[in-house]
Coordinates of C-alpha atoms in Angstrom, one line a residue:
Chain A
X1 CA -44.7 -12.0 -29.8
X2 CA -46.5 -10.5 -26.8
X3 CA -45.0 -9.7 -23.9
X4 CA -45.5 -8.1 -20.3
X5 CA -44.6 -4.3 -20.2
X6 CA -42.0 -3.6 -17.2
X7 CA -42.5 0.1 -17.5
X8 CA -46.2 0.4 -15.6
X9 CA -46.4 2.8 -12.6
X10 CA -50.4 2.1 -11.8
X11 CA -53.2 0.8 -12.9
X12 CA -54.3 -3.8 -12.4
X13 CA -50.5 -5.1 -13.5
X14 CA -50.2 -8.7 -15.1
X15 CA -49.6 -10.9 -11.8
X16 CA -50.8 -14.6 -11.3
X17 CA -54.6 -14.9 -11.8
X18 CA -54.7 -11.2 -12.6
X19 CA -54.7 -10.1 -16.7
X20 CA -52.5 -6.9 -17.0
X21 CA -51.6 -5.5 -20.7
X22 CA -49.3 -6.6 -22.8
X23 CA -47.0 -5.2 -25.6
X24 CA -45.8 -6.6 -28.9
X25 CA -42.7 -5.2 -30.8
X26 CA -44.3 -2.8 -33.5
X27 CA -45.2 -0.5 -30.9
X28 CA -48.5 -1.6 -29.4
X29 CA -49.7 -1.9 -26.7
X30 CA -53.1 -4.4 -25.3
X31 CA -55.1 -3.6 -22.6
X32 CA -57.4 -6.2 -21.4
X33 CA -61.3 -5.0 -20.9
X34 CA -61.6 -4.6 -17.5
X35 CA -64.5 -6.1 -15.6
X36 CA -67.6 -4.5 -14.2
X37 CA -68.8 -2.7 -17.4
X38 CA -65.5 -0.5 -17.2
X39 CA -63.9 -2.4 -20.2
X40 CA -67.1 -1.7 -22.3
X41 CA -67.4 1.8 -21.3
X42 CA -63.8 2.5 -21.9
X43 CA -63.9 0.4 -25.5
X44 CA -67.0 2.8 -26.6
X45 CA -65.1 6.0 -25.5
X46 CA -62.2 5.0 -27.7
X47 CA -64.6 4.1 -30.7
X48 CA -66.8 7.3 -30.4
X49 CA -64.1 9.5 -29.5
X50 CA -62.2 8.1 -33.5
X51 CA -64.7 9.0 -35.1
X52 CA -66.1 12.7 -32.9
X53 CA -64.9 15.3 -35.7
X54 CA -65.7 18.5 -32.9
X55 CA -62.2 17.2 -31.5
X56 CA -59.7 19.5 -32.9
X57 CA -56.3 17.7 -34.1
X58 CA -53.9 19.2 -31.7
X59 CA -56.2 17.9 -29.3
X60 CA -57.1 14.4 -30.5
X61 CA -52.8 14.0 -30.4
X62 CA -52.9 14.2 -26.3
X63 CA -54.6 10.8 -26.8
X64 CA -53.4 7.0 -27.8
X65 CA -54.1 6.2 -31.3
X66 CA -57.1 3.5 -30.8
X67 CA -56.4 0.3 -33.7
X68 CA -59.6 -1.4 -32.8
X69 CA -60.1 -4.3 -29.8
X70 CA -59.1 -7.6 -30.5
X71 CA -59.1 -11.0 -28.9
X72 CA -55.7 -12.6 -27.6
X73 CA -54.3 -14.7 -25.0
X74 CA -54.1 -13.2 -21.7
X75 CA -51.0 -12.3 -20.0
X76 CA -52.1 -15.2 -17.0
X77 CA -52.4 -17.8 -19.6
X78 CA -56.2 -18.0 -18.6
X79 CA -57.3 -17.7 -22.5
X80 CA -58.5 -15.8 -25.3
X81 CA -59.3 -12.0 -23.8
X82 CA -60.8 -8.9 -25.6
X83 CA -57.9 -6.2 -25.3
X84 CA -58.3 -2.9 -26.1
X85 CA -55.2 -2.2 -29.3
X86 CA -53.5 1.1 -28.7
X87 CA -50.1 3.0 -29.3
X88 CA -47.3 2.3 -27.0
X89 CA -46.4 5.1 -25.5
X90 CA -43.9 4.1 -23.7
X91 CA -41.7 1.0 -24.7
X92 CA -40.6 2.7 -28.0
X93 CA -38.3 5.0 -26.0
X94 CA -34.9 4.5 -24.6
X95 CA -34.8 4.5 -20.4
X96 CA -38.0 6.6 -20.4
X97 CA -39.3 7.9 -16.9
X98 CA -42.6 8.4 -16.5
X99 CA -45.5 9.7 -14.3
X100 CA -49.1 8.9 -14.0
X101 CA -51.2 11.8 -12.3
X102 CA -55.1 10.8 -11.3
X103 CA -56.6 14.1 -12.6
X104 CA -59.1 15.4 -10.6
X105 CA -60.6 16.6 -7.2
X106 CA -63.1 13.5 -6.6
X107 CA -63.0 10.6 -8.9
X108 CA -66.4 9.0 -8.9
X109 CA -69.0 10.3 -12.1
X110 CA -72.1 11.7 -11.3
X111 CA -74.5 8.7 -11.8
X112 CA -72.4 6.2 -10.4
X113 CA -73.5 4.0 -7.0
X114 CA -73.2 5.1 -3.5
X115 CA -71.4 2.6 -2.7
X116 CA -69.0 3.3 -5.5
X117 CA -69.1 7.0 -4.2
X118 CA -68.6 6.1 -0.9
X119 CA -65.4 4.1 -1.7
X120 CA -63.9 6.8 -4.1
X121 CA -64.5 9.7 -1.2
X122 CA -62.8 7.5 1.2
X123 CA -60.1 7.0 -1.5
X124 CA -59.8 10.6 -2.7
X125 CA -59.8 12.1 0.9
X126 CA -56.8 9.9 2.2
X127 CA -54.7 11.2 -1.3
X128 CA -53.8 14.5 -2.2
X129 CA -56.8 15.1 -4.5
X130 CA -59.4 16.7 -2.8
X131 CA -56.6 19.7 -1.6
X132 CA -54.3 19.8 -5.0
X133 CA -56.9 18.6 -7.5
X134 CA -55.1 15.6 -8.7
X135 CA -53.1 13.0 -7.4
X136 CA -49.3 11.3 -8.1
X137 CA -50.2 7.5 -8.6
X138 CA -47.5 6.1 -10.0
X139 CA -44.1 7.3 -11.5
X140 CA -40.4 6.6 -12.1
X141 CA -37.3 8.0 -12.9
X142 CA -34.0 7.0 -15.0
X143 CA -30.8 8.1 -13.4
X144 CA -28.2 6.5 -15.2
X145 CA -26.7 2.9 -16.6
X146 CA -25.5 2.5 -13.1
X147 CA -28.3 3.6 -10.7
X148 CA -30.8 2.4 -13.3
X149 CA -34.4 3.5 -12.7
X150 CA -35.9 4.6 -9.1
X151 CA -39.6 3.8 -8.8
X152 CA -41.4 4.2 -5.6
X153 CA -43.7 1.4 -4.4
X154 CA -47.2 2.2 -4.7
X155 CA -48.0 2.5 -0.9
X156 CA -45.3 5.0 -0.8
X157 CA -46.7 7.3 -3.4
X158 CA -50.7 6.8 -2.5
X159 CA -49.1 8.3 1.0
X160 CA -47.9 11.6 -0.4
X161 CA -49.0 15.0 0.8
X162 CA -49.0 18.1 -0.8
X163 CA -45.3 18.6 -0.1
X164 CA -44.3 14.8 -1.5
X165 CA -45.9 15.9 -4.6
X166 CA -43.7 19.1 -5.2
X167 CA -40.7 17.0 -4.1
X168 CA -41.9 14.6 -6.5
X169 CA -42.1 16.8 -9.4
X170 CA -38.7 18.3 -8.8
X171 CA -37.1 14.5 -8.8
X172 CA -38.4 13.5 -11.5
X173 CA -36.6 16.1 -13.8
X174 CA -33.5 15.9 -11.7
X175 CA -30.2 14.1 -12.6
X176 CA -29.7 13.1 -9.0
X177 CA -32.9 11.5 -9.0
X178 CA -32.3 8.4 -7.5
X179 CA -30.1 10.2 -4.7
X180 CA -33.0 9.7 -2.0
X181 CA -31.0 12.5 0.7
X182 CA -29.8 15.0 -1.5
X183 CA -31.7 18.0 -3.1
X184 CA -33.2 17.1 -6.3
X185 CA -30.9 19.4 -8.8
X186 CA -33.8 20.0 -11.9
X187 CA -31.5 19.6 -14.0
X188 CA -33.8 18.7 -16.7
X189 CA -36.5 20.8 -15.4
X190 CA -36.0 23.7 -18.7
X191 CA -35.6 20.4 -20.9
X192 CA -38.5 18.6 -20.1
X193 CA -41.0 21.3 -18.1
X194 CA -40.0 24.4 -20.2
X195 CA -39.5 25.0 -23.7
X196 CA -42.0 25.6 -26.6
X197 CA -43.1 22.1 -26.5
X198 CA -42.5 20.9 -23.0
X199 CA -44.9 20.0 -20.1
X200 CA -46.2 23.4 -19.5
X201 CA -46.7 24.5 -22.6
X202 CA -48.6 21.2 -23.9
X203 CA -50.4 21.5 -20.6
X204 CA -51.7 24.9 -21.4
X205 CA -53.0 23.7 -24.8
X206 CA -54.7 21.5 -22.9
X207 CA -56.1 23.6 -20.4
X208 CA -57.4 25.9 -23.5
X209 CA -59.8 23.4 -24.4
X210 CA -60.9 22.3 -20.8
X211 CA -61.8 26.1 -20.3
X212 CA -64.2 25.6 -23.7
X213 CA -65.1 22.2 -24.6
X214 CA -68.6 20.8 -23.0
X215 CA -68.3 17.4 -24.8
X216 CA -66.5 15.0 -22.3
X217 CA -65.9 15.0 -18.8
X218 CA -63.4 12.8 -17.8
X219 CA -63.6 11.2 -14.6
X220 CA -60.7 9.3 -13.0
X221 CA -58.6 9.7 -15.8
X222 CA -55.1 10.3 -16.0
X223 CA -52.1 12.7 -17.2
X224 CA -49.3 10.4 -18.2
X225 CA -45.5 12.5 -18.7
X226 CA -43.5 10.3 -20.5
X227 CA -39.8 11.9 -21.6
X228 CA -36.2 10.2 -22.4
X229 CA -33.4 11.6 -20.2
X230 CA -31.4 13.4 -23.5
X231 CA -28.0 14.9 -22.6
X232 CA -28.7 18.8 -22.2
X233 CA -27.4 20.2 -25.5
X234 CA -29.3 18.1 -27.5
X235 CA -32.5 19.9 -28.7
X236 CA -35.3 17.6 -29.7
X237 CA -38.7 17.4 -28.2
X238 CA -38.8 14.8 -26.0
X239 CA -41.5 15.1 -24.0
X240 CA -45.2 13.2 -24.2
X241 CA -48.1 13.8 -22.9
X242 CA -51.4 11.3 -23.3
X243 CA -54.5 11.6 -21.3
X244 CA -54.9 7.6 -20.4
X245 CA -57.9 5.2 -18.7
X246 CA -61.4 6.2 -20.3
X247 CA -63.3 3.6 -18.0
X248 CA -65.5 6.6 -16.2
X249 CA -65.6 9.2 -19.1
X250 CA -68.9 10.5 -19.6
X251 CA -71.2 13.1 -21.6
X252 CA -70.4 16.5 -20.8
X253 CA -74.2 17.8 -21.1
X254 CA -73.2 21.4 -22.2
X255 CA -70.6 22.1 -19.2
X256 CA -67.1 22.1 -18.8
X257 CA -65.1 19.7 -16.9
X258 CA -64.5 21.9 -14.3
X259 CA -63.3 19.0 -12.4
X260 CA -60.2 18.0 -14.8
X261 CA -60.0 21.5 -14.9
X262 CA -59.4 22.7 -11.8
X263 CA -56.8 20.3 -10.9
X264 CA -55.3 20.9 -14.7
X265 CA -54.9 24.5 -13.1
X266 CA -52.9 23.3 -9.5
X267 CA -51.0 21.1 -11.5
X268 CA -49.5 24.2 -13.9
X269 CA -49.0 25.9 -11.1
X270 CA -47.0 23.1 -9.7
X271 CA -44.8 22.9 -12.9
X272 CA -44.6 26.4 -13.3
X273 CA -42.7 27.0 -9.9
X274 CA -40.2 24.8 -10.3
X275 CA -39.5 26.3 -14.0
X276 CA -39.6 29.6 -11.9
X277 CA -37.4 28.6 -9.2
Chain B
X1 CA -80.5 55.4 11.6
X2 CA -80.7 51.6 11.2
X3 CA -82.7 49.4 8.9
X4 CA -83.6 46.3 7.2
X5 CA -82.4 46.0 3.7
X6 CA -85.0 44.8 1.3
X7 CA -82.7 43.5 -1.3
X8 CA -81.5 40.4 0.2
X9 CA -81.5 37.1 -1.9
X10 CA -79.3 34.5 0.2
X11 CA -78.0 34.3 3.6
X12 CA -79.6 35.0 7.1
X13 CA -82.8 37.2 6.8
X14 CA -84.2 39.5 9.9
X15 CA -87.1 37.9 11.8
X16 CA -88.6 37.5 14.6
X17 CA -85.7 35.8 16.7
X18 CA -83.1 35.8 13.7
X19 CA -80.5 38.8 13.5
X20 CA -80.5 39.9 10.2
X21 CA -78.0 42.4 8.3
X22 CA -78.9 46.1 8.6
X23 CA -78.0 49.6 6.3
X24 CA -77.6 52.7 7.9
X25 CA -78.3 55.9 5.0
X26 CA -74.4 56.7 4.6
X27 CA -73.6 53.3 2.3
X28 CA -72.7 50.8 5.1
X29 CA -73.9 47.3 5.4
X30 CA -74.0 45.8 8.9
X31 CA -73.4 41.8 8.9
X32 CA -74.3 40.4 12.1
X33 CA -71.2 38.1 13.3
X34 CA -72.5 34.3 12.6
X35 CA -72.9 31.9 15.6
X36 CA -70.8 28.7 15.8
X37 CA -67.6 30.9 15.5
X38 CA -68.4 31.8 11.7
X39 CA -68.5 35.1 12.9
X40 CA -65.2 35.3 14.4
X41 CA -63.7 33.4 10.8
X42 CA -65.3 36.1 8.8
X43 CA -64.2 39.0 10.9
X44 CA -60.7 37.7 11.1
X45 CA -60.8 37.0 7.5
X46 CA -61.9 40.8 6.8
X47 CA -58.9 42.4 9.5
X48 CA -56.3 40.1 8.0
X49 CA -57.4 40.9 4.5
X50 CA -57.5 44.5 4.6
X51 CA -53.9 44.9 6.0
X52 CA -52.3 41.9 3.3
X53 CA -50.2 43.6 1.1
X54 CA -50.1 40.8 -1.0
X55 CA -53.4 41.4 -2.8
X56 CA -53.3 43.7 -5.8
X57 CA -55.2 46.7 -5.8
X58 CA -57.3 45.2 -9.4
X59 CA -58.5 42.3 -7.4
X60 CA -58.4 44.2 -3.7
X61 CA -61.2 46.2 -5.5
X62 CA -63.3 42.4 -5.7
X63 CA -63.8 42.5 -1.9
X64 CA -66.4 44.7 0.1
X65 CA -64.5 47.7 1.7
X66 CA -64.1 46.6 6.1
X67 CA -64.6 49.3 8.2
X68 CA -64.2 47.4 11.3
X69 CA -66.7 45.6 13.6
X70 CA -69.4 47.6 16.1
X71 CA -71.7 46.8 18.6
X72 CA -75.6 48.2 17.9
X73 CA -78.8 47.1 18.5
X74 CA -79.5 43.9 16.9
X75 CA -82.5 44.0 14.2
X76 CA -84.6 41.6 16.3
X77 CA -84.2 44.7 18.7
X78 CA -82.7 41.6 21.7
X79 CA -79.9 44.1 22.2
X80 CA -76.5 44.8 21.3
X81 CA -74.6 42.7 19.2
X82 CA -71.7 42.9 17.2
X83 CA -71.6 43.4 13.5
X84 CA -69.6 43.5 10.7
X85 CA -69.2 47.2 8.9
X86 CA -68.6 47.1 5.5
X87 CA -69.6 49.1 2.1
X88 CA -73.0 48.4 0.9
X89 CA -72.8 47.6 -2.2
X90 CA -76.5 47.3 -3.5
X91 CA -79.2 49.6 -1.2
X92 CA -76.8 52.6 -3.0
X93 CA -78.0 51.9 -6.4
X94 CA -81.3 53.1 -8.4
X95 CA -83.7 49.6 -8.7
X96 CA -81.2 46.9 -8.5
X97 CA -80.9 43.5 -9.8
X98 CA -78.7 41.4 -8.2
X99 CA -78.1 37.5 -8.0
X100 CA -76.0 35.4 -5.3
X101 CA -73.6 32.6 -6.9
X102 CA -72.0 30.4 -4.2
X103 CA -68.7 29.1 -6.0
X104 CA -67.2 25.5 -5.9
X105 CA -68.2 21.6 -6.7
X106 CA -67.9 21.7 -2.8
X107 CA -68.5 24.1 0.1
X108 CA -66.9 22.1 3.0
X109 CA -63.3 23.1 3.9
X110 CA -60.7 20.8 4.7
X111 CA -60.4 20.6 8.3
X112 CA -64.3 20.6 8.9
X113 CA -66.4 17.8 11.2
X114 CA -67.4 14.7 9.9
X115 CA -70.7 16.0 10.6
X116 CA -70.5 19.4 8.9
X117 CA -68.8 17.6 5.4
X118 CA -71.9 14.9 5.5
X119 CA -74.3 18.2 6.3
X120 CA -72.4 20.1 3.0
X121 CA -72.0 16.7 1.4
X122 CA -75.8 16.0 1.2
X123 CA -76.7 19.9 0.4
X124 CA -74.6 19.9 -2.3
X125 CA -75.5 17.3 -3.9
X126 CA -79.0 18.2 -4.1
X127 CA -77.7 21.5 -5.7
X128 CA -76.1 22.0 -9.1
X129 CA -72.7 22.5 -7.2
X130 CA -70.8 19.3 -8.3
X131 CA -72.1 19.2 -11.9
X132 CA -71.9 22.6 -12.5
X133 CA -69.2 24.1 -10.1
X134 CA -71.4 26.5 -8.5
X135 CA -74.9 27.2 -7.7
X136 CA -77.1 30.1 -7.8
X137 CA -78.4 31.3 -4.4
X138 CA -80.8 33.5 -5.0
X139 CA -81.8 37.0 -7.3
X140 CA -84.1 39.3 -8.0
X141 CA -84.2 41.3 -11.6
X142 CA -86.0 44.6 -11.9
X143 CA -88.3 44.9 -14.7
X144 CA -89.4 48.2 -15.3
X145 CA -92.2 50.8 -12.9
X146 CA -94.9 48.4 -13.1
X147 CA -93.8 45.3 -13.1
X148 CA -91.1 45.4 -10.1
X149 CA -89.4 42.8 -9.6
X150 CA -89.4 39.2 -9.7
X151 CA -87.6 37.8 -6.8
X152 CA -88.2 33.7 -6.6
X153 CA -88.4 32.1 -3.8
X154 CA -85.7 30.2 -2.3
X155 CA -87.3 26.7 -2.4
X156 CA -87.6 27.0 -6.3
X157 CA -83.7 28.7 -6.6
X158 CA -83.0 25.7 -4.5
X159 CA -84.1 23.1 -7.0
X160 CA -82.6 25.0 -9.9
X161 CA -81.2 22.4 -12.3
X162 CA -78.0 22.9 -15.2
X163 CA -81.0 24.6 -17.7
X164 CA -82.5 26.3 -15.0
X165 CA -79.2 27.7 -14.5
X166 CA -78.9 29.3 -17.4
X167 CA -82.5 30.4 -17.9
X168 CA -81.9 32.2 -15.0
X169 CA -78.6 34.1 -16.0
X170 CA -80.5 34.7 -19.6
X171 CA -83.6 36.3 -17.7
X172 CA -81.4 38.3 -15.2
X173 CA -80.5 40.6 -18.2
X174 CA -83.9 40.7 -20.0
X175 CA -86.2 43.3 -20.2
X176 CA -88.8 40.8 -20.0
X177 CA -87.2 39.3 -17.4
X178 CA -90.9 39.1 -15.3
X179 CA -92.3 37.5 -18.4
X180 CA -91.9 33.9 -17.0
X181 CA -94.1 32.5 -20.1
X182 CA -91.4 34.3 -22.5
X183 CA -88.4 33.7 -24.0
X184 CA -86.0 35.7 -22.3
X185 CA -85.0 38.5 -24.6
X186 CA -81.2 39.0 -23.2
X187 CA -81.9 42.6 -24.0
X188 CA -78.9 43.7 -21.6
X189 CA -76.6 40.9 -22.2
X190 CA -74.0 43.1 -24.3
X191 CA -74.6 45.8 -21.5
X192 CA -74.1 44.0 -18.9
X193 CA -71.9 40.6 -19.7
X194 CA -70.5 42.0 -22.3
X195 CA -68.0 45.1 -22.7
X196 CA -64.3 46.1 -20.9
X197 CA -66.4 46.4 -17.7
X198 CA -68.9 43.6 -17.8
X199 CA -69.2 40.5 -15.7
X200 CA -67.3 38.6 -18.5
X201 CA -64.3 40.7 -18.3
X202 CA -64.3 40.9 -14.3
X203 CA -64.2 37.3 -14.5
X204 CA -61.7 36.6 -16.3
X205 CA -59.7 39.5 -14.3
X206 CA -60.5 37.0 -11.1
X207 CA -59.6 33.9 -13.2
X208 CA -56.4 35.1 -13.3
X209 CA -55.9 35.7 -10.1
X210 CA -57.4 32.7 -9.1
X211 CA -54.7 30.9 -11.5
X212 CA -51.8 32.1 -9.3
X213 CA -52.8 33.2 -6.0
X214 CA -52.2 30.5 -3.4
X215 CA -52.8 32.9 -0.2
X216 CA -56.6 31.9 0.5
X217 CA -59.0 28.9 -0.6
X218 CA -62.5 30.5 -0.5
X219 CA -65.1 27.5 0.7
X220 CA -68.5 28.7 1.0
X221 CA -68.3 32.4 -0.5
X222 CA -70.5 33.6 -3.2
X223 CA -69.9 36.1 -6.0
X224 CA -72.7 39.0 -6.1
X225 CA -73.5 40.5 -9.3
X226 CA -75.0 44.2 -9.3
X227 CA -76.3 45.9 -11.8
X228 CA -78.8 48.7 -12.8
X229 CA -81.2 48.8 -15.5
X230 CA -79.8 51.6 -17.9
X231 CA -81.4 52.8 -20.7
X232 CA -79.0 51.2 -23.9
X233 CA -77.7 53.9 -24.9
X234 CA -76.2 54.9 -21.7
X235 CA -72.5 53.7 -21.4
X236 CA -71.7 54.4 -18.2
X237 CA -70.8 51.0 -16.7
X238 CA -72.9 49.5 -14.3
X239 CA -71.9 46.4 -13.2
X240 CA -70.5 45.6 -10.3
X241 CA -68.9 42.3 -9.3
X242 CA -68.2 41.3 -5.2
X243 CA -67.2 38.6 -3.6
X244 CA -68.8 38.0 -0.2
X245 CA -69.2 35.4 2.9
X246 CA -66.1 34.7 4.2
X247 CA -66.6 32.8 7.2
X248 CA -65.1 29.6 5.3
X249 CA -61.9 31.2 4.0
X250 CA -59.0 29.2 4.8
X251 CA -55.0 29.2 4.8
X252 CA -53.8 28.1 0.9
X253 CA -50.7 26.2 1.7
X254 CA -48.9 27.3 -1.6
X255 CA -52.0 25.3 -3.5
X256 CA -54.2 27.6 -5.8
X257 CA -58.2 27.1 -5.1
X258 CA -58.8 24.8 -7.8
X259 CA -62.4 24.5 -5.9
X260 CA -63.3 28.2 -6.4
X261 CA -61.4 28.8 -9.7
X262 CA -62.7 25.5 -11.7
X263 CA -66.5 27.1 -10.4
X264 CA -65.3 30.4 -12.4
X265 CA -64.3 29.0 -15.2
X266 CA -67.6 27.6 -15.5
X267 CA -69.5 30.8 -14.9
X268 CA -67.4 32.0 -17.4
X269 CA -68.2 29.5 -20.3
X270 CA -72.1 30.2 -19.0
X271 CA -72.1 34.1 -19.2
X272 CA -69.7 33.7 -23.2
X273 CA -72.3 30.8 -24.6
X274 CA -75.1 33.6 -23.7
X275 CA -73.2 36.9 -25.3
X276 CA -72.3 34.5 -28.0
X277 CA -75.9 33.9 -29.1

């Protein structure tokens, strides 16, 4: 019944001796509770964020739908396992290419240790996230039945600069995607960037209610751009985004995330040049 | 010709053995070029800026006016030394109030020393720069013929926590702003915050800018707010809104200043939550 996603980009992926989530066939999808407190943490931001009536609906529809935590044998075949029970995102669709971007300028939440600071700086400063304000960590792209999917190892992408980044956006709404020497074509880029409810435009809806709401600030959480590669005269929507990984989310205290925020702002900018170009 | 201004609230004061900014009576400021090359930044900043036709004249308008840079008598009287010429934008006005906002969660830039990012690193942290986006340097309100003003001292701005934060931008539009026991009345807030020339509106004309300008990231540089007490039923405007200290201005790359503009947007939810109540 359960079975091992092969879609992930980032975060701990089911290996031997390591638990990564699993998926079942009615479109859910089981994230283990991670160690160190973070599985707790992120387990009471799902439950209190269900229930938090000051989050508006077109809002509360940028996250996964939260079904509850249950127990169930872990993808190592170690045992029983809390999981977190949320909405697939992804495994529903047909070839879907996908994108997770670290939001963010610095990653570590104000109370945490300095140790943990100290290895998140280190972290941040050797990625693109102290300079663009949010970071590619994980991503890839369906070209075709024949080329399949291109997906970048993960040393590869933690290596990008600024200019890997804008290459990267480009290729990942281009039909020649998976040609590595040739100039990504954005082919898709009006499909999936532009358009009443493309990237941009749910990005912006986003960015409406970073500029007000003092609730939640959301450390080391991500953007995930999930979208099916449709042929260019069909019509429908096709594009999601989900905020994803609540492990570090934390009271806002009356301020805006200006954090999120800010690199919410780079990353528009990002999308809105190539829609311009 | 020369003196010492008495209206400064950050920055490098006059005394004995420190060169300190001077006003001459025809409305210029003279800035005293920094040490440690700062001076050289800020004066290379101010040529290139006044001849880059890329800035709009709505945001050009932001920026003290440059006259160039001239050699007088220093204020410690050690000689000549060169300074800075620019408009003065506060000994011109009737009983100023003004406060000093340095922007950004950080105020190192990215190609600075180890040492100099632990230096910024540790000052900042002590500040309410990473929670809050920016932190208040230093302002003095004018109350009214007898009761001056209250200028703190820089110790106590320095300790300024979120709520002190915005206790302080209440009181610096109250006419009982010297009143420390008080609740701040907010008695200018419309006035002042509020209105097509406020500091609310000027704002959000540099929150635009900030949005899509990727020319210059501005580490380090404050936003001064000017004002005069008017009587309310004047409506002439008086507000005036500058950026200064630009001996940390660096070279965008094609990346907006999510530093600076996430800061703003923060300022900006501060100043609307206090015209809202």
């Amino acid at each position: 019944m359960f079975q091992i996603p092969d879609h992930q980009v980032a975060g701990h992926k089911a290996s031997k001796g390591i638990i990564g989530p699993l998926i079942d066939n009615s479109g859910r999808f089981y994230k283990p509770l991670q160690s160190n407190n973070r599985g707790s943490k992120e387990e009471s931001f799902y439950k209190k964020f269900s229930s938090n009536t000051e989050i508006p609906n077109h809002i509360r529809k940028f996250f996964p739908t939260y079904y509850g935590t249950q127990h169930i044998e872990a993808s190592d075949g170690s045992g029983q396992h809390p999981h977190l029970v949320l909405e697939d995102i992804v495994s529903v669709r047909t070839n879907p290419s996908l994108m997770d971007i670290k939001m963010g300028s610095r990653t570590w939440y104000p109370t945490a240790s300095q140790a943990y600071i100290v290895k998140c700086f280190k972290k941040d400063s050797e990625s693109t996230s102290p300079n663009l304000g949010f970071r590619i960590s994980g991503f890839r792209v369906y070209g075709n039945e024949d080329s399949g999917y291109w997906k970048p190892e993960r040393n590869y992408v933690a290596g990008f600069d600024t200019n890997d980044v804008r290459i990267a956006l480009r290729r990942f709404v281009s039909s020649n995607s998976n040609d590595l020497d040739g100039e990504s074509d954005c082919a898709f880029a009006q499909n999936v960037y532009g358009g009443p409810n493309g990237v941009l435009a749910q990005l912006l809806m986003l960015k409406k209610w970073f500029e007000d709401q003092t609730l939640l600030h959301f450390y080391s959480c991500s953007i995930l751009m999930v979208y099916e590669k449709i042929k260019p005269n069909e019509d429908r929507s096709c594009v999601t985004i989900k905020l994803i990984d609540f492990a570090h989310v934390v009271d806002g205290q009356g301020v805006i995330d200006h954090n999120f925020l800010g690199g919410l702002c780079s990353l528009i900018k990002f999308v809105s040049e190539i829609l311009d170009n």
